[in-house]
Amino acid sequence: MMSASDRLSHVLRTSIIAVAIAALALVVMWPMVGSLNSLRYLAELFVLIGLAQMWNLLSGYAGMATVGQHLFVGVGAYSFYGLAVLAGWPAPLALLCTPVLGAMSALPAFAMIVRLRTAYFAIGTWVLAESVKIIAAKLPGFGHGLGASLPVPVATAFGSSSATRLTAIFYLTFITATGLTLGMAVLMRSRIGLALRALRDQESAAHVFGINSRRLRPMIFAGVGAALALLGALTTLQRLRISPDTSFSLLDYTVNIIFIVIIGGIGSTAGPVIGAVIFIVLRESLANLGPIYLIILGLVAIAMMLFEPKGVVGLIDRLARLSLTIPFRRPILSSLSNRKRT
Amino acid sequence: MTGPQGTPLLSIEGLSLWYGAVQALWHIDLRIDEGECVAVIGANGAGKSSLVNAIAGVGRPRSGRIRLAGLDIESLQPSRVSALGIAIVPERRRLFPSLSIEENILVGAQVGRPGPWTLKKIYDLFPELVPIRSLGGHLVSGGQQQMAAIARALMANPRLLLCDEISLGLAPIIVARFYSMFPALRASGISILVVEQETRRALGACDRFYCLLDGKVSLSGRPLEVTEDAVNQSYFGIG
Amino acid sequence: MVTGWIELLLQGVLLGGLYALFGVGLSLVFGVMRLVNIAHGDLIVLMAYVGLLLTDKLGLGPFTALLVLIPLSCAFGFALQAALFERILNAGPLAPLLVAFGLAVVIQNSLLVGFGADSQKLTAGGIEVASLSLGSGIDVGVLPLLTFAIAVITIGALQLLVYRSSFGRLLRAVSDDRQAADLLGVNTRTIYRIAMAISMGVTAIAAIMMAMRANFAPSSGPTQLIFAFEAVVIGGLGNLWGTLAGGIILGVAQIAGAQIDAAWQVLFGHLAFLGLLAVRPNGLLQRMAPE
Ligand SMILES: Nc1ncnc2c1ncn2[C@@H]1O[C@H](COP(=O)(O)OP(=O)(O)OP(=O)(O)O)[C@@H](O)[C@H]1O
Ligand SMILES: [Mg+2]
């Protein structure tokens, strides 16, 4: 027998899947109808979603909050430049290799700071990021502190006109963001997801799920490093240049991302997507406010943590429960994204 | 001493307490008169610690009253409750590991209630604490830790002393010593509530008792007026 | 040649005093309530700007300004704890971190709106440039020396407060086991508020010393936080003198790096931190406890 809330969440699931399919069709068709500017914004949105998913995976699920994820974004950007420009590899091959380099740099990074706990771990990642950023400015061939532009052959490798280039980037970022989001959803339903949640609550509980917790954390960390590096390379393709300050930007790849996840909802797969959309909309509508925009964002984030730590996802759950007289045993949205296998 | 019509030192009426969605205490009624020693017995998880902690002001009851000499205290902060004269020897002692034994004892005095207890009197009561006074709280034996925890509570100069399983994990000879102190403490004007899983000793030392079962009072009375069978039944909930 | 090296070493050691001042406030708050205040660096910069207002607008000297700033900063810390942090401390380890993070961004950008992005400096009427000869050709700056002395005095005073006073006893008790302290009738909420106030008092001292020594801007906070953090972790969590030792190691490493290239000053500090973390994961000195 299905209870009322089960039935409702079943209906909701079906309709969300339908909406998702419609949205997919729309996205696939979009480059044929949308303006170039819209392609730019959407590609940026997709990158933000990917970045936010990864921060959420580390901080919201795996209990490894970081304030230094710009490290791996920058590593990705610089590896892409190194492979495609300095080593002269074909750009698509270079792009495919950046995650490998990201994962390879994540493991020693993890080893260095693994002994720091919670918030100290977070600041440890930051110190690493700042160190690598300084080193990046000293590397020969990468334009030092000023950075370097992608030479024309690399810049046009994915399309010679801006329309084709933006379309290619649009699809690449879309596939990446969707892949990471779906990957998160699948991961969280798997044994690893259960072990992660157990690990977050209690260090010793993960072995219950047959998962070696000492290997799980570095594996997750390396996976996140790989994804972030890919996103860094994609950003480089968008911006057509690298530099220590922009490729390792604390604000763009860490601060804003943390706000996105807090506002969207920590610990849910839908949170980063919702947060990224809100972020872009807010930024575009408050663009002329300058620093005041960040003050507002900071205040909203603080208020969220104080009053609705599950972000907009939590708010939606609450509203859904309020608007229905049926007493819910499970929150709707989080049950969709977090349902444990029973 | 208060007569039957006087205000009891502590009176609890209809106390209910929840942890999230789980109810731990159900409409508890309990009374301690001035100078009395009252035992609360019950099995693992019966709600004994929840009850004494609520008296000490930790854990907000959902409903019911706790009165100390007629004054409502159930919504006061624990610091106010202890200033009014309730001190606790917490379950498993809870000494502060980075404080020395003496510092641990002095923490009790921070309540600032005037009264007879000084470090000197404590060391007269427990001379074996003197040589270990500057050792860390976790480095001494369980019996010594328990002495320090009792000393800490006494330094607050309480009217009502709450003892949560002071016999836990200790040799019978040490436990006997703690219980043998009770008459003197009571004579000095301290009323005592002892929580025990081990019924016999508690019943032997106290005037009255309450037995908790799954968060409810399953039996209460004077030790001599009830049979061992009745106690066992209400303790384990069988029969 | 040798005197040159000794001078540099001395510079590094003295710089370490400043970093220790950054660190002890952070360390105290972490020790007592397990809060890593990510806004610590921005709070230092905020207090530097308040110090700037006091000297510029009221015409106070930097040390008179400090006497005004310390109580102001303490009151601010008390209020910050009461209004913000104590509402979130029980919500797990991530929530306080993120609230502090939001606060950091709010402070930074508020300073940007209020004072502009230009960097500022506190003028101290000549002692910034004064130097003292120690004989055999070794000179040290008066201001770094003074900063170091103030750091030693501050840490000594905190050490006495924490390990010798009855308030310090409660501070350590609450740090060990807040629930037990609650049960015993310790007013833990007030202890937390006072701890944050003390931390902000030290922050005021750190802010003025920093503002006289170097340029600062609204965006300087994160760097100060990282230095504070490195000094604390190198020295060992929960050990105040350790933080001084950590600050000194950081300072010496930075001055050494600066000899190679100005940009390597900060990098050498980071490398010293990461290197030390690899060999001594718990820092140089242990948390202080009875023997
Ligand atoms: N902090 C808490 N959160 C949730 N449930 C709790 C908490 N403390 C106690 N409980 C539950 O409340 C019930 C009563 O617990 P309590 O500790 O009061 O029992 P007790 O009689 O003292 O047991 P013991 O003899 O083991 O000390 C138990 O079911 C316990 O699991
Ligand atoms: Mg108990």
CSV table of N, CA, C and O and ligand atoms in Angstrom, one decimal, chain B residues 19 24 42-51 91 165 197, ligand 1:
chain,number,residue,atom,x,y,z
B,19,TYR,N,13.1,13.8,23.8
B,19,TYR,CA,14.3,14.0,22.9
B,19,TYR,C,13.8,14.0,21.5
B,19,TYR,O,13.5,12.9,21.0
B,24,ALA,N,10.9,10.7,26.7
B,24,ALA,CA,11.8,10.0,27.7
B,24,ALA,C,11.1,9.9,29.1
B,24,ALA,O,11.3,9.0,29.9
B,42,GLY,N,15.9,2.3,38.7
B,42,GLY,CA,15.4,1.9,37.4
B,42,GLY,C,16.4,1.3,36.6
B,42,GLY,O,17.6,1.5,36.8
B,43,ALA,N,16.0,0.5,35.5
B,43,ALA,CA,17.0,-0.2,34.7
B,43,ALA,C,17.6,0.8,33.7
B,43,ALA,O,17.3,2.0,33.7
B,44,ASN,N,18.5,0.3,32.9
B,44,ASN,CA,19.1,1.0,31.8
B,44,ASN,C,18.1,1.7,30.9
B,44,ASN,O,17.2,1.1,30.5
B,45,GLY,N,18.3,3.0,30.8
B,45,GLY,CA,17.4,3.7,29.8
B,45,GLY,C,16.0,4.0,30.4
B,45,GLY,O,15.1,4.4,29.7
B,46,ALA,N,15.9,3.8,31.7
B,46,ALA,CA,14.5,4.1,32.3
B,46,ALA,C,14.2,5.6,32.3
B,46,ALA,O,13.0,6.0,32.4
B,47,GLY,N,15.2,6.4,32.3
B,47,GLY,CA,15.0,7.9,32.3
B,47,GLY,C,15.5,8.5,33.6
B,47,GLY,O,15.2,9.7,33.8
B,48,LYS,N,16.3,7.8,34.3
B,48,LYS,CA,16.8,8.4,35.6
B,48,LYS,C,17.7,9.6,35.4
B,48,LYS,O,17.5,10.7,36.0
B,49,SER,N,18.6,9.5,34.5
B,49,SER,CA,19.5,10.6,34.2
B,49,SER,C,18.7,11.8,33.6
B,49,SER,O,19.0,13.0,33.9
B,50,SER,N,17.8,11.5,32.7
B,50,SER,CA,17.0,12.5,32.1
B,50,SER,C,16.3,13.3,33.2
B,50,SER,O,16.2,14.6,33.2
B,51,LEU,N,15.8,12.6,34.3
B,51,LEU,CA,15.1,13.2,35.4
B,51,LEU,C,16.0,14.1,36.2
B,51,LEU,O,15.7,15.3,36.4
B,91,GLU,N,26.4,11.6,36.1
B,91,GLU,CA,26.7,10.2,35.7
B,91,GLU,C,28.1,10.1,35.0
B,91,GLU,O,28.5,11.0,34.3
B,165,GLU,N,24.2,7.7,39.9
B,165,GLU,CA,25.0,6.5,39.8
B,165,GLU,C,26.4,6.7,40.3
B,165,GLU,O,27.4,6.4,39.6
B,197,GLN,N,21.1,2.0,39.6
B,197,GLN,CA,20.6,0.8,39.0
B,197,GLN,C,20.6,-0.3,40.0
B,197,GLN,O,19.7,-1.2,39.9
D,1,LIG,N1,20.6,13.2,24.5
D,1,LIG,C1,19.6,12.3,24.2
D,1,LIG,N2,19.1,12.3,23.0
D,1,LIG,C2,18.2,11.4,22.6
D,1,LIG,N3,17.8,10.4,23.5
D,1,LIG,C3,18.3,10.3,24.7
D,1,LIG,C4,19.3,11.3,25.1
D,1,LIG,N4,19.6,11.0,26.4
D,1,LIG,C5,18.8,9.9,26.7
D,1,LIG,N5,18.1,9.5,25.7
D,1,LIG,C6,17.1,8.4,25.7
D,1,LIG,O1,16.2,8.6,26.8
D,1,LIG,C7,16.0,7.5,27.5
D,1,LIG,C8,16.3,7.7,28.9
D,1,LIG,O2,17.7,7.8,29.1
D,1,LIG,P1,18.4,8.1,30.4
D,1,LIG,O3,19.9,8.4,30.2
D,1,LIG,O4,17.7,9.2,31.1
D,1,LIG,O5,18.2,6.7,31.2
D,1,LIG,P2,18.9,6.2,32.5
D,1,LIG,O6,17.8,5.7,33.3
D,1,LIG,O7,19.8,7.3,33.1
D,1,LIG,O8,19.8,5.1,31.9
D,1,LIG,P3,21.2,4.5,32.5
D,1,LIG,O9,21.0,3.6,33.6
D,1,LIG,O10,21.8,3.8,31.3
D,1,LIG,O11,22.0,5.7,32.9
D,1,LIG,C9,16.8,6.4,26.8
D,1,LIG,O12,15.9,5.7,26.0
D,1,LIG,C10,17.8,7.1,26.1
D,1,LIG,O13,18.1,6.4,24.9
